[in-house]
Short mmCIF file of C-alpha atoms in Angstrom, two decimals:
data_model
loop_
_atom_site.label_atom_id
_atom_site.label_comp_id
_atom_site.label_asym_id
_atom_site.label_seq_id
_atom_site.Cartn_x
_atom_site.Cartn_y
_atom_site.Cartn_z
CA MET A 1 -44.31 41.34 47.01
CA SER A 2 -48.13 41.24 45.66
CA GLU A 3 -49.78 38.32 46.75
CA ALA A 4 -50.24 36.72 43.75
CA ILE A 5 -46.22 37.04 42.14
CA LYS A 6 -44.91 36.22 46.14
CA GLN A 7 -47.25 32.82 46.16
CA VAL A 8 -46.08 31.85 42.36
CA VAL A 9 -42.23 32.72 43.36
CA ASN A 10 -41.95 31.04 46.62
CA LEU A 11 -44.36 28.27 45.80
CA ALA A 12 -41.26 27.38 42.86
CA GLU A 13 -39.60 24.39 41.90
CA VAL A 14 -36.45 24.63 41.27
CA THR A 15 -33.98 23.59 39.24
CA ASP A 16 -30.66 24.30 40.80
CA VAL A 17 -27.76 24.72 37.51
CA HIS A 18 -25.05 24.91 39.99
CA GLU A 19 -23.62 23.28 42.95
CA HIS A 20 -20.59 21.94 43.72
CA HIS A 21 -21.63 19.04 45.89
CA ILE A 22 -19.46 16.47 46.17
CA PRO A 23 -18.87 13.42 48.57
CA GLN A 24 -16.49 13.77 50.04
CA ILE A 25 -18.14 17.16 51.13
CA THR A 26 -21.16 17.60 51.01
CA LEU A 27 -22.56 13.89 52.87
CA ARG A 28 -19.71 14.30 54.98
CA ARG A 29 -21.14 12.97 59.47
CA ASP A 30 -17.79 14.91 60.74
CA VAL A 31 -19.19 18.63 60.48
CA ASN A 32 -19.22 20.41 63.08
CA LEU A 33 -21.07 25.07 63.03
CA LEU A 34 -17.18 26.15 62.13
CA LYS A 35 -17.12 23.83 59.33
CA LEU A 36 -20.51 25.07 57.63
CA PHE A 37 -18.45 28.10 57.86
CA GLN A 38 -15.08 27.19 56.68
CA GLN A 39 -16.34 25.14 53.51
CA SER A 40 -18.48 28.47 52.38
CA TYR A 41 -17.76 31.46 50.64
CA ALA A 42 -17.99 33.01 54.16
CA ALA A 43 -14.22 31.80 54.34
CA TRP A 44 -13.50 34.17 51.81
CA THR A 45 -14.02 36.96 54.21
CA SER A 46 -10.09 35.76 55.22
CA ASN A 47 -7.47 34.61 53.99
CA VAL A 48 -8.83 31.72 51.55
CA LEU A 49 -9.41 34.08 48.31
CA PRO A 50 -10.40 32.60 44.95
CA SER A 51 -6.61 32.93 43.65
CA GLU A 52 -5.36 31.15 46.87
CA PRO A 53 -6.58 28.18 45.54
CA LYS A 54 -3.64 25.82 47.89
CA ALA A 55 -5.67 27.69 51.06
CA THR A 56 -8.99 26.57 49.49
CA HIS A 57 -7.77 22.96 48.97
CA ASP A 58 -6.24 23.06 52.34
CA VAL A 59 -9.72 24.20 54.27
CA LEU A 60 -11.20 21.18 52.04
CA SER A 61 -9.06 18.61 53.00
CA ALA A 62 -8.31 19.59 56.79
CA PRO A 63 -10.09 17.90 60.24
CA THR A 64 -12.59 19.06 61.64
CA MET A 65 -11.66 21.22 64.55
CA ALA A 66 -13.73 21.72 67.55
CA THR A 67 -15.70 25.02 67.30
CA THR A 68 -15.15 27.59 69.50
CA TRP A 69 -17.41 31.12 70.02
CA GLU A 70 -13.37 32.51 68.86
CA ALA A 71 -13.05 30.20 65.85
CA LEU A 72 -16.71 31.84 64.54
CA ALA A 73 -16.01 35.95 66.10
CA PRO A 74 -14.18 36.37 63.00
CA PHE A 75 -17.35 35.57 60.37
CA LEU A 76 -20.07 36.28 63.02
CA GLU A 77 -18.72 39.77 64.87
CA ASN A 78 -15.73 41.00 62.30
CA SER A 79 -17.35 40.74 58.95
CA SER A 80 -20.78 40.51 60.27
CA SER A 81 -21.98 43.04 57.11
CA ASN A 82 -20.64 40.57 54.43
CA ALA A 83 -24.07 39.17 52.08
CA PHE A 84 -21.71 35.76 52.07
CA VAL A 85 -22.15 35.89 55.87
CA THR A 86 -25.48 37.03 56.05
CA ASN A 87 -26.77 34.57 53.89
CA LEU A 88 -25.29 31.25 55.64
CA VAL A 89 -26.08 32.76 59.24
CA ARG A 90 -29.59 32.60 57.46
CA GLY A 91 -29.46 29.50 56.16
CA ILE A 92 -28.18 28.16 59.20
CA SER A 93 -30.48 29.56 61.47
CA ASP A 94 -33.68 28.37 59.52
CA LEU A 95 -32.28 25.26 59.40
CA HIS A 96 -31.65 24.69 62.74
CA GLY A 97 -34.95 26.80 64.29
CA PHE A 98 -32.71 29.72 65.06
CA SER A 99 -34.08 31.96 62.77
CA GLU A 100 -35.94 34.95 65.48
CA VAL A 101 -32.25 35.86 66.86
CA GLY A 102 -29.50 34.28 64.74
CA ILE A 103 -26.37 32.70 65.57
CA THR A 104 -24.75 34.29 69.18
CA ARG A 105 -22.28 34.26 71.54
CA GLY A 106 -25.28 33.31 73.66
CA ASN A 107 -26.34 30.65 71.91
CA TRP A 108 -23.40 28.94 69.11
CA GLU A 109 -23.16 26.06 71.00
CA ALA A 110 -26.27 24.69 71.01
CA VAL A 111 -26.52 25.97 67.56
CA ASP A 112 -23.79 23.56 66.92
CA ALA A 113 -24.76 20.99 68.33
CA SER A 114 -27.78 20.59 65.84
CA VAL A 115 -24.78 20.93 62.70
CA ARG A 116 -23.87 18.13 64.26
CA SER A 117 -26.54 15.58 65.07
CA ARG A 118 -28.36 17.02 61.43
CA HIS A 119 -25.39 16.29 59.48
CA ASN A 120 -24.82 12.20 61.52
CA GLU A 121 -27.97 11.36 59.66
CA GLU A 122 -28.20 10.00 56.09
CA THR A 123 -31.22 11.60 54.83
CA TRP A 124 -30.47 14.89 56.14
CA PRO A 125 -29.24 16.87 52.72
CA LYS A 126 -31.92 15.56 50.85
CA GLU A 127 -34.49 17.17 53.49
CA VAL A 128 -32.64 20.34 53.43
CA LEU A 129 -33.21 20.39 49.26
CA LYS A 130 -37.11 19.30 49.72
CA ARG A 131 -37.19 22.31 51.97
CA ALA A 132 -36.13 24.73 49.26
CA GLY A 133 -38.25 23.20 46.83
CA ILE A 134 -34.67 22.06 44.91
CA SER A 135 -36.66 19.19 42.94
CA ARG A 136 -33.28 18.88 40.57
CA VAL A 137 -29.46 19.48 41.21
CA ILE A 138 -26.57 19.85 38.42
CA THR A 139 -23.26 19.98 40.49
CA ASP A 140 -19.69 20.41 39.96
CA SER A 141 -17.61 18.15 41.52
CA TYR A 142 -14.38 19.68 40.96
CA LEU A 143 -12.51 17.24 42.63
CA ASP A 144 -13.38 14.84 40.68
CA PRO A 145 -14.38 16.43 36.65
CA ILE A 146 -15.29 12.55 35.09
CA PHE A 147 -17.93 11.91 38.43
CA GLU A 148 -20.86 9.99 38.84
CA PRO A 149 -23.26 12.25 40.98
CA ARG A 150 -26.23 9.82 41.13
CA ALA A 151 -24.73 6.98 42.83
CA ALA A 152 -23.62 9.39 45.62
CA PHE A 153 -26.70 11.50 45.88
CA GLY A 154 -30.19 10.42 44.36
CA GLU A 155 -31.66 10.47 40.12
CA ASN A 156 -31.97 13.83 41.34
CA TYR A 157 -28.97 14.58 40.32
CA ASP A 158 -26.76 15.27 37.25
CA ALA A 159 -23.50 17.23 36.64
CA VAL A 160 -20.97 19.05 34.29
CA LEU A 161 -17.50 17.57 32.77
CA ARG A 162 -15.34 20.51 34.11
CA ILE A 163 -12.85 20.61 31.26
CA ASN A 164 -10.32 22.38 33.41
CA ALA A 165 -7.94 19.46 33.33
CA PHE A 166 -7.93 18.80 29.63
CA ALA A 167 -6.91 21.97 28.66
CA PHE A 168 -3.22 21.40 31.20
CA GLY A 169 -2.65 17.72 29.47
CA TRP A 170 0.05 18.35 27.37
CA HIS A 171 2.11 15.62 29.81
CA PRO A 172 0.92 12.77 32.36
CA GLU A 173 2.14 15.33 35.09
CA SER A 174 0.42 18.66 34.44
CA ARG A 175 -2.38 19.97 36.18
CA ASP A 176 -5.22 22.33 36.81
CA HIS A 177 -5.36 24.22 39.40
CA ASN A 178 -6.92 21.53 41.14
CA GLY A 179 -5.02 18.93 41.43
CA ASN A 180 -6.37 16.84 38.87
CA SER A 181 -4.83 15.48 35.61
CA GLY A 182 -6.39 14.88 32.14
CA HIS A 183 -4.53 11.89 32.02
CA ALA A 184 -4.91 10.37 34.46
CA LEU A 185 -8.86 11.01 33.95
CA LEU A 186 -8.58 9.45 30.84
CA LYS A 187 -7.38 6.60 32.36
CA ARG A 188 -10.03 6.09 34.24
CA LEU A 189 -12.27 5.01 31.20
CA GLY A 190 -9.69 3.19 29.66
CA MET A 191 -8.66 5.54 27.50
CA GLU A 192 -4.26 6.35 27.42
CA PRO A 193 -3.32 8.93 25.00
CA LYS A 194 0.27 8.18 23.69
CA THR A 195 0.08 11.59 20.68
CA PHE A 196 -1.47 14.19 20.30
CA ASP A 197 -3.93 13.26 17.97
CA ASP A 198 -4.81 10.00 20.42
CA TYR A 199 -5.74 12.59 22.83
CA CYS A 200 -7.83 14.69 20.71
CA GLY A 201 -9.51 10.99 19.97
CA ALA A 202 -10.43 11.02 23.42
CA ILE A 203 -11.49 14.32 24.22
CA ARG A 204 -14.07 13.09 21.46
CA GLU A 205 -14.68 9.89 23.06
CA LEU A 206 -14.62 11.73 26.38
CA VAL A 207 -17.70 14.24 25.43
CA LYS A 208 -19.65 11.18 23.61
CA GLY A 209 -19.83 9.65 26.68
CA CYS A 210 -21.36 12.27 29.11
CA ARG A 211 -24.51 11.86 28.92
CA GLY A 212 -23.75 7.75 29.88
CA ARG A 213 -22.50 9.00 33.00
CA ASN A 214 -25.18 11.59 33.66
CA GLN A 215 -22.87 14.62 32.72
CA VAL A 216 -24.96 16.77 30.89
CA ALA A 217 -23.37 20.05 29.98
CA LEU A 218 -19.37 20.89 29.76
CA LYS A 219 -18.14 23.09 32.07
CA ASN A 220 -14.92 25.23 31.87
CA ALA A 221 -13.86 26.77 34.60
CA LEU A 222 -9.70 28.16 33.25
CA ALA A 223 -10.46 31.87 35.47
CA TYR A 224 -8.87 30.32 37.51
CA ASP A 225 -6.71 28.92 36.20
CA ARG A 226 -5.17 31.42 33.12
CA ASP A 227 -6.52 34.69 31.15
CA LEU A 228 -9.84 33.82 28.93
CA ASN A 229 -8.67 35.46 25.97
CA PHE A 230 -8.82 31.84 24.15
CA ASP A 231 -6.87 33.21 20.26
CA GLU A 232 -7.97 30.98 17.44
CA PRO A 233 -6.29 27.54 17.42
CA ASN A 234 -2.66 26.81 16.40
CA GLU A 235 -2.60 23.34 15.90
CA SER A 236 1.35 23.53 14.93
CA LEU A 237 1.58 25.77 18.46
CA ALA A 238 -0.21 23.44 20.15
CA ARG A 239 1.54 20.29 18.70
CA GLU A 240 4.68 21.24 20.02
CA ALA A 241 3.45 21.68 23.87
CA TRP A 242 3.01 18.02 23.74
CA GLY A 243 5.11 15.48 25.80
CA GLN A 244 6.93 18.38 27.97
CA ALA A 245 7.23 18.61 30.95
CA PHE A 246 7.58 22.09 30.36
CA PRO A 247 6.36 23.96 27.25
CA SER A 248 7.53 27.47 26.62
CA ASN A 249 3.97 30.09 28.21
CA ALA A 250 3.52 30.22 24.07
CA ALA A 251 2.91 26.52 23.13
CA ARG A 252 1.17 26.31 27.08
CA LYS A 253 -1.17 29.01 26.30
CA ALA A 254 -1.89 27.69 22.14
CA PHE A 255 -2.75 24.24 23.68
CA GLY A 256 -5.22 25.19 25.84
CA ASP A 257 -6.36 27.27 23.66
CA TYR A 258 -7.33 23.96 20.50
CA VAL A 259 -8.06 21.84 23.71
CA VAL A 260 -11.11 23.97 24.63
CA ASP A 261 -11.71 25.19 20.99
CA LEU A 262 -11.87 20.93 20.67
CA PHE A 263 -14.56 20.73 23.19
CA CYS A 264 -17.05 24.02 21.83
CA ARG A 265 -16.83 22.12 18.40
CA LEU A 266 -18.28 18.43 20.22
CA ALA A 267 -20.64 20.13 22.77
CA ALA A 268 -22.82 21.47 19.22
CA GLU A 269 -22.39 18.26 17.91
CA PHE A 270 -23.00 16.10 20.56
CA ASP A 271 -26.21 18.98 22.36
CA LEU A 272 -24.44 20.18 24.90
CA PRO A 273 -23.65 23.27 26.74
CA VAL A 274 -20.89 25.20 28.00
CA GLN A 275 -21.03 26.63 31.50
CA THR A 276 -18.34 29.12 31.64
CA HIS A 277 -17.14 31.24 34.77
CA LEU A 278 -16.95 34.44 34.55
CA GLY A 279 -16.18 37.04 37.01
CA THR A 280 -13.82 37.37 40.24
CA ALA A 281 -11.29 34.53 40.01
CA ILE A 282 -7.89 35.42 38.17
CA LEU A 283 -9.29 39.33 37.64
CA ARG A 284 -7.32 40.42 34.79
CA GLY A 285 -8.20 37.36 32.64
CA SER A 286 -11.75 36.81 33.73
CA HIS A 287 -13.61 40.01 31.64
CA PRO A 288 -16.08 38.18 29.57
CA LEU A 289 -14.97 40.14 26.50
CA ARG A 290 -12.93 38.36 26.67
CA ILE A 291 -13.89 35.05 25.65
CA ALA A 292 -16.13 36.68 22.89
CA GLY A 293 -13.66 35.30 20.01
CA LEU A 294 -14.53 32.05 21.00
CA ILE A 295 -18.22 32.94 21.03
CA GLU A 296 -17.93 34.47 17.72
CA ARG A 297 -16.63 31.22 16.68
CA HIS A 298 -19.11 28.91 17.40
CA PRO A 299 -22.76 29.96 16.56
CA LYS A 300 -23.45 26.33 17.59
CA THR A 301 -22.54 26.09 20.38
CA ARG A 302 -24.49 27.28 23.10
CA PHE A 303 -23.08 28.78 26.12
CA LEU A 304 -24.17 29.08 29.98
CA LEU A 305 -22.76 32.37 31.34
CA MET A 306 -22.13 32.42 35.40
CA HIS A 307 -22.12 34.62 38.35
CA LEU A 308 -23.20 38.17 36.15
CA ALA A 309 -19.97 38.08 35.40
CA TYR A 310 -19.20 40.71 38.51
CA PRO A 311 -17.74 43.33 39.11
CA TRP A 312 -18.67 43.54 35.26
CA SER A 313 -22.50 42.42 34.54
CA ARG A 314 -23.97 45.40 32.28
CA ASP A 315 -20.78 43.70 30.04
CA LEU A 316 -22.22 40.88 30.44
CA LEU A 317 -26.25 41.71 29.32
CA GLY A 318 -25.06 43.98 25.78
CA MET A 319 -22.88 40.43 24.88
CA ALA A 320 -26.36 38.09 25.61
CA PHE A 321 -28.17 40.66 24.16
CA VAL A 322 -25.71 40.81 20.44
CA TYR A 323 -24.79 37.03 20.78
CA ARG A 324 -27.79 34.25 20.58
CA ASN A 325 -25.51 31.83 21.34
CA VAL A 326 -25.53 33.56 24.90
CA TRP A 327 -27.49 32.36 28.16
CA LEU A 328 -26.86 33.13 31.74
CA ASP A 329 -26.69 31.31 34.89
CA LEU A 330 -27.71 34.15 37.99
CA CYS A 331 -25.61 31.74 40.75
CA TRP A 332 -23.80 33.44 42.82
CA SER A 333 -23.95 36.94 41.99
CA PHE A 334 -27.24 37.96 44.59
CA LEU A 335 -24.65 36.20 47.22
CA LEU A 336 -21.76 38.62 46.26
CA SER A 337 -23.76 41.78 45.81
CA PRO A 338 -28.23 41.45 46.34
CA SER A 339 -28.34 44.98 45.11
CA HIS A 340 -25.95 44.52 42.12
CA PHE A 341 -27.82 41.37 41.53
CA LYS A 342 -31.46 43.64 41.69
CA LEU A 343 -30.11 46.03 39.24
CA ALA A 344 -28.67 43.77 36.91
CA LEU A 345 -32.05 41.41 37.11
CA HIS A 346 -34.05 44.71 36.33
CA GLU A 347 -31.76 45.27 32.89
CA ALA A 348 -31.21 41.53 32.47
CA ILE A 349 -35.32 41.88 31.72
CA GLU A 350 -35.22 44.20 30.03
CA VAL A 351 -32.24 43.82 27.53
CA LEU A 352 -32.52 39.76 26.98
CA PRO A 353 -33.92 38.64 23.65
CA ASP A 354 -36.84 35.90 25.07
CA ASN A 355 -37.25 35.07 27.45
CA SER A 356 -35.75 32.06 28.08
CA ARG A 357 -31.87 33.31 28.89
CA MET A 358 -32.05 32.88 32.17
CA MET A 359 -31.60 30.47 35.48
CA ILE A 360 -30.44 30.50 38.68
CA GLY A 361 -27.97 28.20 41.37
CA GLY A 362 -26.61 27.92 44.34
CA ASP A 363 -22.89 27.43 43.70
CA CYS A 364 -22.16 25.89 47.24
CA GLN A 365 -20.80 22.93 49.27
CA HIS A 366 -23.35 22.35 52.28
CA VAL A 367 -26.96 22.09 51.61
CA GLU A 368 -27.43 24.51 54.74
CA GLU A 369 -25.60 27.71 51.75
CA SER A 370 -27.32 25.75 48.95
CA TYR A 371 -30.80 26.34 51.20
CA ALA A 372 -29.59 30.07 51.71
CA ALA A 373 -28.90 30.69 48.29
CA ILE A 374 -32.13 30.04 47.09
CA THR A 375 -34.80 30.84 49.54
CA PHE A 376 -32.25 34.55 49.25
CA ALA A 377 -32.64 34.08 45.05
CA ARG A 378 -36.77 32.87 45.39
CA GLN A 379 -37.67 36.78 47.61
CA LEU A 380 -35.08 38.47 45.65
CA ILE A 381 -36.82 37.47 42.42
CA GLY A 382 -40.10 37.59 43.49
CA ASP A 383 -38.72 42.01 45.32
CA VAL A 384 -37.89 42.39 41.06
CA LEU A 385 -40.62 40.75 39.27
CA GLN A 386 -42.97 42.74 42.04
CA GLU A 387 -40.60 46.10 40.76
CA LYS A 388 -41.37 46.06 37.29
CA ALA A 389 -45.20 44.93 37.82
CA ALA A 390 -45.80 47.72 40.07
CA SER A 391 -44.42 50.36 37.65
CA ARG A 392 -46.36 48.86 34.92
CA TYR A 393 -43.21 47.71 33.01
CA PHE A 394 -45.53 43.98 32.75
CA ARG A 395 -48.73 42.42 33.73
CA SER A 396 -48.22 40.58 36.98
CA GLY A 397 -49.13 37.26 34.97
CA ASN A 398 -46.44 38.39 33.15
CA ALA A 399 -44.24 38.67 36.09
CA GLU A 400 -44.96 35.14 37.22
CA ARG A 401 -44.77 33.54 34.28
CA LEU A 402 -40.96 34.53 33.77
CA ALA A 403 -40.54 33.45 37.65
CA VAL A 404 -40.68 30.07 37.34
CA GLN A 405 -39.44 30.63 34.03
CA ILE A 406 -36.00 31.60 36.05
CA LEU A 407 -36.30 29.25 38.44
CA GLY A 408 -36.92 26.16 37.15
CA GLU A 409 -38.17 25.37 33.36
CA ASN A 410 -35.59 27.43 31.60
CA ALA A 411 -33.08 25.05 32.88
CA LYS A 412 -34.92 22.03 32.30
CA ARG A 413 -35.85 22.59 28.44
CA PHE A 414 -32.02 23.87 28.56
CA PHE A 415 -30.59 21.31 29.36
CA GLY A 416 -32.39 18.30 27.95
CA LEU A 417 -34.17 17.25 31.31
CA THR A 418 -37.23 14.22 31.48
#
């Protein structure tokens, strides 16, 4: 990387548009080295997959077990080539003073002792974010979709309102894959809808109140719950699901379709973007073209499409060119496959209609993994921009300006952050 581009990329402040920083996970004091692996994407190399939400929840809620080499070896030896693992090892090693050697059979106890010591310090998360150059964080607390972030994390945090539970709100006992009930969440805000119309009115009040809870966007993560083909709203069929513990599959889908459509209409009305998870989840239903109809029906709604829709990144770029109400969150994709990310970023620079369309997030739960993600993202973005400048696709000054936009400035404008 040229010195000019390298300096700009390394010094640019990052507006991190997607993390899963949650108080009961990120701020826990009883975190050790093993816990960092168990509560990271490295765990997906074992039996904890995005298609196994119960297993994921069990890992998150499990008590902290003592770190042993036998427990670490499946990550550090059996899965040592996996990008999730190498990213986390790099971040932990850098932050805890072992960057030269990484985590080995000979030093794991010292690394574990450092992790346990630093996580007992109240200032550790803020210190790590500062070292990563992250000045602002938008978090998705999937364990509490109406979470107000600043009481726990401070003034540099905002949140998103995850809408999954409300798309399952045909009955008070119906829940999304994280166990959240839309009715229970509304009750906490003083709303107890008795009819379908009451429920739609409550959703309007919910969205209207987002800014007051420091929630700067809606988050559609329904790719973990259902197919992302949201049909044209069928109100009569959606009403058939209301109040039913076990509505028909057709009525359940119609209810979810109707509620998601309502959220998208309200997002435009109250000027809130809609983050949407695409790609690896329930794989058969998470192709980006599944939501093309929803995007077309809501041309005034700003959609922030996530993860480069891996493995369908080229299809996503086509959508981002055709639909001018689409922006891209590059988060997580570079953790899964750095080489694919670089190829997709090269194409995105060429295809997207203007420089405002890309932003970055870490998509992690512990600050060590967030640090590693953002540090690595800087490197990869810098590499791509240097390659573009070296090939004379554009001048170095254009590369430097685009770096600042992707890493922070685009997100500030997009989310209206001050």
